[in-house]
Short mmCIF file of C-alpha atoms in Angstrom, two decimals:
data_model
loop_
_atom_site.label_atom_id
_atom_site.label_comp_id
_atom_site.label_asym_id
_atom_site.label_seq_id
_atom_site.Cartn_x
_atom_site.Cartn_y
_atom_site.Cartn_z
CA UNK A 186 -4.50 -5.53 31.90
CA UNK A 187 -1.12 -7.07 33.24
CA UNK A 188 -0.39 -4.18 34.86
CA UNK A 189 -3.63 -3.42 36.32
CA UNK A 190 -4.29 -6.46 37.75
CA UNK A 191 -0.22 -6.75 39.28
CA UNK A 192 -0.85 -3.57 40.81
CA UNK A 193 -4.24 -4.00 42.48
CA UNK A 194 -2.58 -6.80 44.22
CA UNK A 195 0.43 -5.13 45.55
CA UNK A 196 -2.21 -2.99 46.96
CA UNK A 197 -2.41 0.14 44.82
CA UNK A 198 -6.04 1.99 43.36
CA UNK A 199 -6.11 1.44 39.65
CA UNK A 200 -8.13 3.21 37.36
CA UNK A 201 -7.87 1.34 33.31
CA UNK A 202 -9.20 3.86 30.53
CA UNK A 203 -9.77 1.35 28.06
CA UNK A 204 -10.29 2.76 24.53
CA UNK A 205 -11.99 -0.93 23.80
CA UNK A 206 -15.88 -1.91 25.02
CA UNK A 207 -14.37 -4.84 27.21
CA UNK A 208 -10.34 -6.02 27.97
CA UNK A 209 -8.72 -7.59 25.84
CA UNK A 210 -7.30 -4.81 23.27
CA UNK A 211 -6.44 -5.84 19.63
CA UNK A 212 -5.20 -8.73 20.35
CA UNK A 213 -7.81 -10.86 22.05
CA UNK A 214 -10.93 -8.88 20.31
CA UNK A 215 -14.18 -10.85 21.00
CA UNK A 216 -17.27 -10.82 18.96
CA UNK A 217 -19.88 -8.91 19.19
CA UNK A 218 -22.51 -10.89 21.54
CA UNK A 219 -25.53 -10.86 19.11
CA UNK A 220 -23.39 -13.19 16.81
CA UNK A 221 -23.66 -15.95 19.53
CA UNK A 222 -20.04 -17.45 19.24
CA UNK A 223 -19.81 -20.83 20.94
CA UNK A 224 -16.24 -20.99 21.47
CA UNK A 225 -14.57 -17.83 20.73
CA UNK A 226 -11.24 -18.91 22.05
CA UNK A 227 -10.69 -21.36 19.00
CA UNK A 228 -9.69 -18.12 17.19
CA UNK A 229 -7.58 -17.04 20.01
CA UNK A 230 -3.43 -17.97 20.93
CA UNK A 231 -2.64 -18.30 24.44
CA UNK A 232 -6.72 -17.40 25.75
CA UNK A 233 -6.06 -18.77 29.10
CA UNK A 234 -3.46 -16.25 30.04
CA UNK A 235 -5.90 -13.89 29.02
CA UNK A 236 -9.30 -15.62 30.95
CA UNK A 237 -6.81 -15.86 34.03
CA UNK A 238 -6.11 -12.15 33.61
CA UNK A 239 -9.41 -11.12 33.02
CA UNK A 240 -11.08 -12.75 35.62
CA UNK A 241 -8.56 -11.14 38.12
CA UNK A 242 -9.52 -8.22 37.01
CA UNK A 243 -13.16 -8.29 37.35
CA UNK A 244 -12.43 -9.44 40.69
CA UNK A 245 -10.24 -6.43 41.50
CA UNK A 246 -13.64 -4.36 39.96
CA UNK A 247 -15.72 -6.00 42.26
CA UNK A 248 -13.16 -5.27 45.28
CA UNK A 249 -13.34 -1.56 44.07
CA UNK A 250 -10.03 -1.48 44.35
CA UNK A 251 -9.58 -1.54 40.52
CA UNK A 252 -12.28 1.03 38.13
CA UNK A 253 -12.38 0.18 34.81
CA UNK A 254 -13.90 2.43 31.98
CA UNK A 255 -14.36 1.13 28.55
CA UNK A 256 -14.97 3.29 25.54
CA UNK A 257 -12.84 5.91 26.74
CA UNK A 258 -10.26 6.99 24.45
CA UNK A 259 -7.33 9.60 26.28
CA UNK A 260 -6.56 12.13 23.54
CA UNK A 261 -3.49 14.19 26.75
CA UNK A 262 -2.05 13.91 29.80
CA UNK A 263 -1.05 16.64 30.96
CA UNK A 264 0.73 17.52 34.72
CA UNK A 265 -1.60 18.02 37.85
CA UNK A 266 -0.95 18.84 41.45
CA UNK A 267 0.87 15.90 42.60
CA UNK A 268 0.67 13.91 39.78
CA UNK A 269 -1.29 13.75 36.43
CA UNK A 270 -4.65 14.31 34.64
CA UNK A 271 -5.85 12.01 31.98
CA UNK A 272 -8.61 13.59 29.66
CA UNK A 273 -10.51 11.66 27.49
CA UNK A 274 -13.73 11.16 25.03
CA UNK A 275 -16.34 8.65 26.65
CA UNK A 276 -18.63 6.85 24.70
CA UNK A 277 -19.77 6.53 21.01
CA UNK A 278 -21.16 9.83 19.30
CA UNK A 279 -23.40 11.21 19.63
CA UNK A 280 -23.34 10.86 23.37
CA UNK A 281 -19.62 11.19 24.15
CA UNK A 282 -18.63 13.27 26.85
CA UNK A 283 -15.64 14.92 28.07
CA UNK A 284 -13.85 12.57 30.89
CA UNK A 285 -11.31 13.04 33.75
CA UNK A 286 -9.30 10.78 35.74
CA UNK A 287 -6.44 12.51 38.33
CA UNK A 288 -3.41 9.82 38.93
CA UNK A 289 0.15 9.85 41.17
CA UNK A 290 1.83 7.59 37.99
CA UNK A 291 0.81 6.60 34.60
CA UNK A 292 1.18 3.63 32.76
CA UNK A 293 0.88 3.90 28.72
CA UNK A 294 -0.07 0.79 26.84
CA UNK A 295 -1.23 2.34 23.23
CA UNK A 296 -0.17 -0.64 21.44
CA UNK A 297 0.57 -0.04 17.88
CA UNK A 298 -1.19 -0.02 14.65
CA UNK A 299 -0.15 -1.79 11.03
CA UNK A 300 2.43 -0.47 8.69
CA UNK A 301 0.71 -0.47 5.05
CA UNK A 302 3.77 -0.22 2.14
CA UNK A 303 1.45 0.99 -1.07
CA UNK A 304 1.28 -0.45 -3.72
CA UNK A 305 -0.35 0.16 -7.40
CA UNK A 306 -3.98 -0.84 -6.34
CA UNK A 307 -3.52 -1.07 -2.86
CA UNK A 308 -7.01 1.09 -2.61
CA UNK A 309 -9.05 -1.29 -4.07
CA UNK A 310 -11.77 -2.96 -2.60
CA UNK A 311 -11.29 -6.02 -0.75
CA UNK A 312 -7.36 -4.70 -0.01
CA UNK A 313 -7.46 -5.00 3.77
CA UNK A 314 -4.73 -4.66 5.96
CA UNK A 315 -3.34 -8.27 7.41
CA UNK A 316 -4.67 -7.57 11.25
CA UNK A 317 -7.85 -6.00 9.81
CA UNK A 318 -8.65 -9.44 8.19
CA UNK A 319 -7.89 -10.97 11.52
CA UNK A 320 -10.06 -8.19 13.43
CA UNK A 321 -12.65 -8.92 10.74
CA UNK A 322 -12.99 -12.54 11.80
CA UNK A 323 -12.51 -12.52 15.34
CA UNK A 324 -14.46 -9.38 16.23
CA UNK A 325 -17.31 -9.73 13.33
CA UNK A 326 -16.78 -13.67 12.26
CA UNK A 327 -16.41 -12.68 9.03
CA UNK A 328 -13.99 -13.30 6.18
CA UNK A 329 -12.79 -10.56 3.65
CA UNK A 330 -13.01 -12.85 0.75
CA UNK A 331 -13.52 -16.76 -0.55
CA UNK A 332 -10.15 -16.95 -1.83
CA UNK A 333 -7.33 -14.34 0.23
CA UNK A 334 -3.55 -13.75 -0.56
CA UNK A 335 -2.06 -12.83 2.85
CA UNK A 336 1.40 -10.92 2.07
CA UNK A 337 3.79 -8.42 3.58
CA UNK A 338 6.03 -9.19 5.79
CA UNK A 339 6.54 -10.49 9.66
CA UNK A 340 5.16 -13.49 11.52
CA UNK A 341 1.90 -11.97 11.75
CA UNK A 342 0.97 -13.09 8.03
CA UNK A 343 1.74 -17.10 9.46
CA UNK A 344 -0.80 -15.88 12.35
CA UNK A 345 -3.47 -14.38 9.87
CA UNK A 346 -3.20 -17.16 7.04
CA UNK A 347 -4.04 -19.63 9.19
CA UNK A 348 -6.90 -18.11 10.86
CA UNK A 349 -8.50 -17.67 7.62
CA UNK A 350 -7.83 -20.76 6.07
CA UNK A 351 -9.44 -22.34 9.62
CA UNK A 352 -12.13 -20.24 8.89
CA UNK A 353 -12.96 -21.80 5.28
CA UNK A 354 -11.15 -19.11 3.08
CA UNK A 355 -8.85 -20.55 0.24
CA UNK A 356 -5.55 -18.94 0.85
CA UNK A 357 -3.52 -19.42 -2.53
CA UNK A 358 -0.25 -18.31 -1.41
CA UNK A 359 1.41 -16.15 2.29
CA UNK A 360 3.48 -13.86 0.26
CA UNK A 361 6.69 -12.87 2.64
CA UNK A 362 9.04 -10.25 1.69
CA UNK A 363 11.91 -11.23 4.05
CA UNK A 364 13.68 -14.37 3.91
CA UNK A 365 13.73 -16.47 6.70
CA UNK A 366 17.78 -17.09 6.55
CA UNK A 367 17.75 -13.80 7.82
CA UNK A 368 17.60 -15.68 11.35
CA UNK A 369 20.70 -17.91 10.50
CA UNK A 370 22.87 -15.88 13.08
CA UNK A 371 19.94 -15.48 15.69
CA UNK A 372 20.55 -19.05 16.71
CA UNK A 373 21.09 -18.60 20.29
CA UNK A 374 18.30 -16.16 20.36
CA UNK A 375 16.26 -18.46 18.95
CA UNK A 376 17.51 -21.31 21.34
CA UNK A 377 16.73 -19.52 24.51
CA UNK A 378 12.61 -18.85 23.28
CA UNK A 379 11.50 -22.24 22.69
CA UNK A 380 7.98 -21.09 22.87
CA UNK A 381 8.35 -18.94 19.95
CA UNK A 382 9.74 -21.93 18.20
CA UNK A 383 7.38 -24.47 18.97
CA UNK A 384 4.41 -21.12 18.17
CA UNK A 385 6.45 -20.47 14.57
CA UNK A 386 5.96 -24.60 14.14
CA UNK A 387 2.82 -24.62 14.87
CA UNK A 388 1.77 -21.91 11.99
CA UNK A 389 3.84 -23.61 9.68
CA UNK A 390 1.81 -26.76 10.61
CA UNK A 391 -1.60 -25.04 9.56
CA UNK A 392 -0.39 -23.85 6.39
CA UNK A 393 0.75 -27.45 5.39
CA UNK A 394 -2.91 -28.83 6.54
CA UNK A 395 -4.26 -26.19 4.62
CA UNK A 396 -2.35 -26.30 1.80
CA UNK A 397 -1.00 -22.80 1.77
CA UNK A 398 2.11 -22.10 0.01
CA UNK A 399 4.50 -19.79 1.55
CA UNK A 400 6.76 -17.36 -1.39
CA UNK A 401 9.34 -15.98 0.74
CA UNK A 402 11.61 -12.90 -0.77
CA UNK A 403 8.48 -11.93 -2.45
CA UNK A 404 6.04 -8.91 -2.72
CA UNK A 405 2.79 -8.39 -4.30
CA UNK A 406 3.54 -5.28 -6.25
CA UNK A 407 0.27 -4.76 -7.68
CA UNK A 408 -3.21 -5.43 -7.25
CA UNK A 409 -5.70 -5.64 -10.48
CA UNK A 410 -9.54 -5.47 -10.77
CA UNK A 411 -12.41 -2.66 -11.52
CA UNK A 412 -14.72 -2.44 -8.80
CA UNK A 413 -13.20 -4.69 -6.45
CA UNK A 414 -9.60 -6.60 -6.18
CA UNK A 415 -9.77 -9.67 -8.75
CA UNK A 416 -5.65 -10.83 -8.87
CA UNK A 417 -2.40 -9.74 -7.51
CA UNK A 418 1.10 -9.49 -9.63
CA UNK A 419 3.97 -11.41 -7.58
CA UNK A 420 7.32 -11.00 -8.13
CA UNK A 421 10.52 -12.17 -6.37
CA UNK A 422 12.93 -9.26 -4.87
CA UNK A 423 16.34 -9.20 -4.48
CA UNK A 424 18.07 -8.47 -1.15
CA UNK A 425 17.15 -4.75 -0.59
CA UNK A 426 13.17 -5.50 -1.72
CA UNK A 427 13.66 -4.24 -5.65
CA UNK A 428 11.43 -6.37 -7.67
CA UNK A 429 13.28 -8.46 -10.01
CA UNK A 430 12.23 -8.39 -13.76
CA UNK A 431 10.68 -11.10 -15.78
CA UNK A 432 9.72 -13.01 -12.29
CA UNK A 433 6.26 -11.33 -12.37
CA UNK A 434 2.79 -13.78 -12.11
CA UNK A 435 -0.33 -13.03 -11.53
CA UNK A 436 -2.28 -14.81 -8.54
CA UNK A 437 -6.50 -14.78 -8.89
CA UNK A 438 -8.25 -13.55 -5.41
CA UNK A 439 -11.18 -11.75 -4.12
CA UNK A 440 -9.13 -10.20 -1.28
CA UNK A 441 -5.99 -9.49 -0.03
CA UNK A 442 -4.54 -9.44 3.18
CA UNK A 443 -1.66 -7.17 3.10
CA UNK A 444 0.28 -5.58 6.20
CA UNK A 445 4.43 -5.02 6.85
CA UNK A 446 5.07 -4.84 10.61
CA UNK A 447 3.22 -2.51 13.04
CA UNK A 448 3.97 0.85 14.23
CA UNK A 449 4.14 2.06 17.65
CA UNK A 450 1.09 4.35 18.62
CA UNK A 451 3.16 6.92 20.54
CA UNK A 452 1.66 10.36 20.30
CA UNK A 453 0.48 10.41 24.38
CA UNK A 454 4.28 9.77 24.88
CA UNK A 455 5.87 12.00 22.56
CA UNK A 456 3.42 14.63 23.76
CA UNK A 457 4.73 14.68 26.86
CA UNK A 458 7.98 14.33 25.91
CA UNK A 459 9.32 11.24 26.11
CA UNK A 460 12.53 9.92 24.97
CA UNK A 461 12.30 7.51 21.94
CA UNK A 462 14.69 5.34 19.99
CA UNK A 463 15.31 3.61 16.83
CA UNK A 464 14.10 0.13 16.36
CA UNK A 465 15.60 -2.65 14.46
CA UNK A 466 12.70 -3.07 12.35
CA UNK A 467 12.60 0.82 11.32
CA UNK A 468 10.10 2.44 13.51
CA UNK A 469 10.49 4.32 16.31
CA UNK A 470 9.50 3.27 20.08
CA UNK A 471 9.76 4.69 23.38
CA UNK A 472 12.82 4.55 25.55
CA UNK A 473 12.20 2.74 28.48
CA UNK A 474 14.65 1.97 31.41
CA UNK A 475 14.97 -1.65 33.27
CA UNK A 476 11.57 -1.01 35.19
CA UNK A 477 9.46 0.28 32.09
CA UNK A 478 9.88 4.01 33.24
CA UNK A 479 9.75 6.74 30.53
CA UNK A 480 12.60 9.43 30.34
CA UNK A 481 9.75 11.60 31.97
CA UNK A 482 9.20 10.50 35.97
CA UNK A 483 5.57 9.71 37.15
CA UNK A 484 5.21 7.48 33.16
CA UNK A 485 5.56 4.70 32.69
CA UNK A 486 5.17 2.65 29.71
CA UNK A 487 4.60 -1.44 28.54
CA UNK A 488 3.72 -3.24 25.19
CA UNK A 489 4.42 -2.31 21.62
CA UNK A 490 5.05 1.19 22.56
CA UNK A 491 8.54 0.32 23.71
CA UNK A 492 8.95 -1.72 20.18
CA UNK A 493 6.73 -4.28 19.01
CA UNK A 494 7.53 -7.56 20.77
CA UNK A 495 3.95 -9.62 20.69
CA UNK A 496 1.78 -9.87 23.63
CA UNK A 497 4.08 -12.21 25.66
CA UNK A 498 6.31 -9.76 26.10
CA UNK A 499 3.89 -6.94 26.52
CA UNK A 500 2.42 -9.03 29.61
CA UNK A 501 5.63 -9.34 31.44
CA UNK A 502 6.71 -5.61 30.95
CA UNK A 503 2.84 -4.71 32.12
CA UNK A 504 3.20 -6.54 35.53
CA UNK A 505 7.08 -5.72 35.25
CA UNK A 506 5.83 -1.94 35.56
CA UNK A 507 3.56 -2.59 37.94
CA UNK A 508 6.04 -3.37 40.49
CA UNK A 509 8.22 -0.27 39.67
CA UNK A 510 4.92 1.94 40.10
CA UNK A 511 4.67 0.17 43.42
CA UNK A 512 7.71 0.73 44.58
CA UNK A 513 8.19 4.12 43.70
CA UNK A 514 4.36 5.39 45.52
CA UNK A 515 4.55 2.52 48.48
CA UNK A 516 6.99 3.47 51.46
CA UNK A 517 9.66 1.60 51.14
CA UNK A 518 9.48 -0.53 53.91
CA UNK A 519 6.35 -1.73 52.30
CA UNK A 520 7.27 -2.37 49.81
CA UNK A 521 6.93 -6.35 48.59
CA UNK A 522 9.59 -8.82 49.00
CA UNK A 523 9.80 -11.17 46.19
CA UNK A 524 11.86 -12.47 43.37
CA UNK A 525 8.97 -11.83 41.10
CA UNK A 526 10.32 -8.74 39.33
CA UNK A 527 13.93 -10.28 38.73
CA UNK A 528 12.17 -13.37 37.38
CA UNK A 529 9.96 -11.00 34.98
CA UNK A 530 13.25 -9.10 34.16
CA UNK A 531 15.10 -12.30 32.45
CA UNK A 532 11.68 -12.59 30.90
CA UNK A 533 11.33 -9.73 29.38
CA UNK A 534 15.06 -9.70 28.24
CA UNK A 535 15.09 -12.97 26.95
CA UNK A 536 11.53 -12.04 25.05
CA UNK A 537 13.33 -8.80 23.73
CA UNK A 538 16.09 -10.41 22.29
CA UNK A 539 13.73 -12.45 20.21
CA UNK A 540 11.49 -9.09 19.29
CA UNK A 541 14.80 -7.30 17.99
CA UNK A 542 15.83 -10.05 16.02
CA UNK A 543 12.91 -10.56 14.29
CA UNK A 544 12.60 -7.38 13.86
CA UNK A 545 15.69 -7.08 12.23
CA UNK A 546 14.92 -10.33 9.48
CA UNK A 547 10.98 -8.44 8.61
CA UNK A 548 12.88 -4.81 8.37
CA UNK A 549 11.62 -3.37 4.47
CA UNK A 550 14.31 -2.98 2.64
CA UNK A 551 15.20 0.30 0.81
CA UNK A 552 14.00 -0.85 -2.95
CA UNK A 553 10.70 -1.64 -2.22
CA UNK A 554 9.67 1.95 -3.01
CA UNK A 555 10.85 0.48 -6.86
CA UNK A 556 7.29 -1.05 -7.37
CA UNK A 557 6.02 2.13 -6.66
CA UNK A 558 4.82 3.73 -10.36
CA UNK A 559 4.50 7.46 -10.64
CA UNK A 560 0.84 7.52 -10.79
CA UNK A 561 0.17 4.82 -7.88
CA UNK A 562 -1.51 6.75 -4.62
CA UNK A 563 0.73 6.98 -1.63
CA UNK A 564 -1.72 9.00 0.56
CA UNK A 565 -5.02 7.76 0.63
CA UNK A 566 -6.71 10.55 1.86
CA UNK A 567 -5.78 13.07 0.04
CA UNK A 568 -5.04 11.29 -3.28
CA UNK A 569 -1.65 12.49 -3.58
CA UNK A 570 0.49 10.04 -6.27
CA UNK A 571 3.95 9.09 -5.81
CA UNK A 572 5.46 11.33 -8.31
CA UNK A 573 4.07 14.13 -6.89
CA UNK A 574 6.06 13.32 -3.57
CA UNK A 575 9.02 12.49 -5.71
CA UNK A 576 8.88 15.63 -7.46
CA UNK A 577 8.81 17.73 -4.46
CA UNK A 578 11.89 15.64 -2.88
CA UNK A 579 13.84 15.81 -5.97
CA UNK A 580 12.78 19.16 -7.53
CA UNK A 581 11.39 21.11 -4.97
CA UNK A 582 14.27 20.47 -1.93
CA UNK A 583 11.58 18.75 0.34
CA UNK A 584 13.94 16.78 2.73
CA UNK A 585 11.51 15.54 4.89
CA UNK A 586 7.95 14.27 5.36
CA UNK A 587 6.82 17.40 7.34
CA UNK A 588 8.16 19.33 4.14
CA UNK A 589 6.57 16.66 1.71
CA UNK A 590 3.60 17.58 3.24
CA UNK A 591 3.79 21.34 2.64
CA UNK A 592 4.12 20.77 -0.61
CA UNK A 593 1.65 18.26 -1.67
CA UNK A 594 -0.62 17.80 1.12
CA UNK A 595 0.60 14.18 2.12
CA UNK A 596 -0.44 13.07 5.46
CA UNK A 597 -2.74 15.99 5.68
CA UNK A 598 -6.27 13.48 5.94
CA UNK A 599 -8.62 12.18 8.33
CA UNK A 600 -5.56 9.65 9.17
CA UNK A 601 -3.12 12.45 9.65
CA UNK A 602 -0.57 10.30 8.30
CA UNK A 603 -1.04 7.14 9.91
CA UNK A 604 -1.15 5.35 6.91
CA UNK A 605 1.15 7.18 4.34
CA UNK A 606 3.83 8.47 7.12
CA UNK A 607 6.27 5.68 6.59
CA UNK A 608 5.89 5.83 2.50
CA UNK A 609 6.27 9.36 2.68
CA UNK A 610 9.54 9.75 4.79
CA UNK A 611 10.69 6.76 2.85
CA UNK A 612 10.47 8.62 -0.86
CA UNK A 613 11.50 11.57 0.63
CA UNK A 614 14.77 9.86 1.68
CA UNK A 615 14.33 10.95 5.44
CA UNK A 616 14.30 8.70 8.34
CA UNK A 617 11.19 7.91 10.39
CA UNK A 618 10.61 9.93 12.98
CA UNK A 619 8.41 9.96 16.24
CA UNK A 620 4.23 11.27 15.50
CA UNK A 621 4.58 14.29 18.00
CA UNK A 622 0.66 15.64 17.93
CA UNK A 623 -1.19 17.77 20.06
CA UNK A 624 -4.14 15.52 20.46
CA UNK A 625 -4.00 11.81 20.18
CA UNK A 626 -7.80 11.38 18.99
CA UNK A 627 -10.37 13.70 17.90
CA UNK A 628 -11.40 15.48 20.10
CA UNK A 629 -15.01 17.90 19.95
CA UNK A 630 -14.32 21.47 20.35
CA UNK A 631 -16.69 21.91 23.07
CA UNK A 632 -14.54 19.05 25.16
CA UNK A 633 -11.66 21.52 24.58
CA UNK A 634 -13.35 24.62 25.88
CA UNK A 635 -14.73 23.29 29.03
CA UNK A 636 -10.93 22.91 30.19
CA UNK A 637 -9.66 24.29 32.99
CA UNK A 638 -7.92 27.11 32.00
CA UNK A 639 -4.28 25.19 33.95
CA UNK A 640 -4.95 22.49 31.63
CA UNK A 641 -5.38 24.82 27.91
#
């Protein structure tokens, strides 16, 4: 939306493919409008940037010199005469159609999606992922349980406990695997982003209102109940995430909130060949120059998909990119004339800095795979156990998680490994590696047959 909005007023035609009904992404998700919400923004950080943002937008719309097009969800891009062609799937079934939009540049903004460590009982009901509790209330204004344990790892859990305890839920314990000395020798990081500091203050400020204890260097390694979640084991780990024995205790709850980091959604990228690079927190992100440009020319690329950085930084890189697009389809004599970009530059480096090293302090460390029993389900979908991806690593030569998934059908599901990838790689002893898929959605066959035969 940054980017949109930047470039409609340098004076380009923008055309947003929004895979949402209405801006705002995952981030600032709205309720449905039946529910009548009064004041949506209370459950909201830093809504005016967004209002301002939005409203600029619709303006643009109204100027026609931006089109916007919810519900459309781009599944390739793929090179056109003189630029690119975006396909997508419009609308809900069962009246999507088949969608095209022609461009000179592209800008991808996928954002990223949660990173789920299993766990024994991690498939029971009422075990939601931490930003699906937080999607849950802001987009439905509901709460996964009375009484939620919110654990994992990464300042979103801060974010997510005290949304829910806001909201009325009892939230016995935020249950962090990291330790926060891991930012001891971040200190002039930390020193130049005092935003971030006063933000991190703020959550901790909630929890103490709210009574919420915070376990740091722990894990919830198991989850206990019949037909739904009714407790969670906690135990302390040491420095590389092994569970330590005889610290074990059990915590009651009807839910748990449970998410370690996100994931960069890549697969448009990678499918058309961009460059990626490791992160500091273990995943994999684009590789993206000074101006937000891909290693492929005519894409560019802003937000998590460069490495997950929150959506301060994901606005400056947007309207960052915006002015690189500009410059590089404008003449260059018309091009515009203004510190802005340099300003947005220190921004963004300044905000990176602060991604990397927190990054860095939430990264899972190696022994967390030890709370993971033989007989505990690493794939969801397909209902493959842990031992059966050990046995395949250790017995049957499987080196990776494409191999893995030979051998015992991990990451073969409706997710396509989404969920399990990371696990899988992990017991496998490989290192992540970039989703590189053909199609970045589903897509209906007869959307793939009416293609132009240049575009098959």
């Amino acid at each position: 939306m940054a980017a949109a909005v930047t470039a409609a007023g340098l004076g380009l035609r923008v055309a947003v493919l929004d895979t949402g009904d209405r801006p705002g992404g995952q981030f600032y998700r709205h309720p449905a409008p039946g529910l009548g919400a009064a004041r949506p923004e209370a459950l909201h950080h830093g809504w005016s940037e967004f209002a301002t943002r939005e409203a600029a937008l619709r303006a643009h719309e109204s100027a026609g010199r931006i089109t916007y097009l919810p519900l459309h969800h781009v599944w390739t891009v793929v090179p056109g005469e003189g630029g690119w062609t975006l396909h997508a799937v419009a609308g809900h079934a069962p009246g999507e159609r088949a969608a095209t939009v022609a461009a000179r540049a592209v800008l991808i903004a996928t954002g990223a999606y949660e990173r789920q460590l299993p766990f024994p009982g991690w498939t029971l009901p009422g075990v939601v992922g931490a930003g699906g509790a937080q999607a849950m209330l802001k987009g439905g204004l509901v709460l996964p349980g009375k009484r939620v344990v919110v654990a994992g790892s990464g300042p979103l859990l801060l974010a997510v406990a005290g949304s829910l305890a806001a909201a009325g839920a009892t939230v016995p314990a935020v249950v962090e695997a990291a330790a926060y000395t891991a930012y001891a020798g971040r200190v002039p990081t930390l020193l130049r982003n005092p935003g971030k500091l006063v933000e991190a203050a703020s959550y901790g400020g909630a929890l103490a209102r709210h009574h919420v204890r915070l376990l740091t260097r722990h894990a919830v390694t198991e989850a206990h109940g019949t037909g739904r979640i009714e407790a969670v084991t906690v135990a302390r780990l040491d420095r590389d995430w092994r569970p330590l024995p005889g610290t074990a205790r059990r915590i009651p709850c009807d839910a748990l909130a449970v998410g370690h980091g996100l994931v960069p959604q890549l697969e448009l990228a990678t499918g058309l060949g961009c460059a990626t690079r490791p992160s500091a927190d273990g995943t994999v992100a684009l590789e993206v120059d000074a101006e937000q440009r891909t290693s492929v020319p005519g894409i560019w690329s802003a937000g998590e998909t460069g490495g997950i950085g929150g959506a301060q930084l994901a606005l400056a890189e947007g309207e960052l990119a915006a002015y690189s697009v500009a410059a590089a389809l404008r003449p260059a004599a018309d091009a515009p004339r203004t510190g802005r970009p340099e300003r947005l530059a220190r921004r963004r480096a300044r905000l990176r800095a602060f991604a990397d090293a927190m990054a860095a302090a939430h990264r899972p460390g190696e022994g967390w795979t030890g709370w993971l029993r033989d007989d505990a389900v690493v794939c969801r979908c397909e209902e493959v156990p842990a031992g059966r991806i050990r046995e395949a690593a250790q017995d049957l030569g499987a080196r990776d998680a494409r191999t893995v998934k030979l051998l015992t059908r991990a990451g073969m599901g409706w997710c396509q490994g989404r969920m399990c990838g990371p696990a899988v790689a992990a017991l496998a002893g490989a290192e992540p590696a970039a989703d590189r898929r053909p199609f970045s959605c589903p897509v209906p066959l007869g959307h793939l047959a009416e293609l132009p035969a240049t575009d098959r």
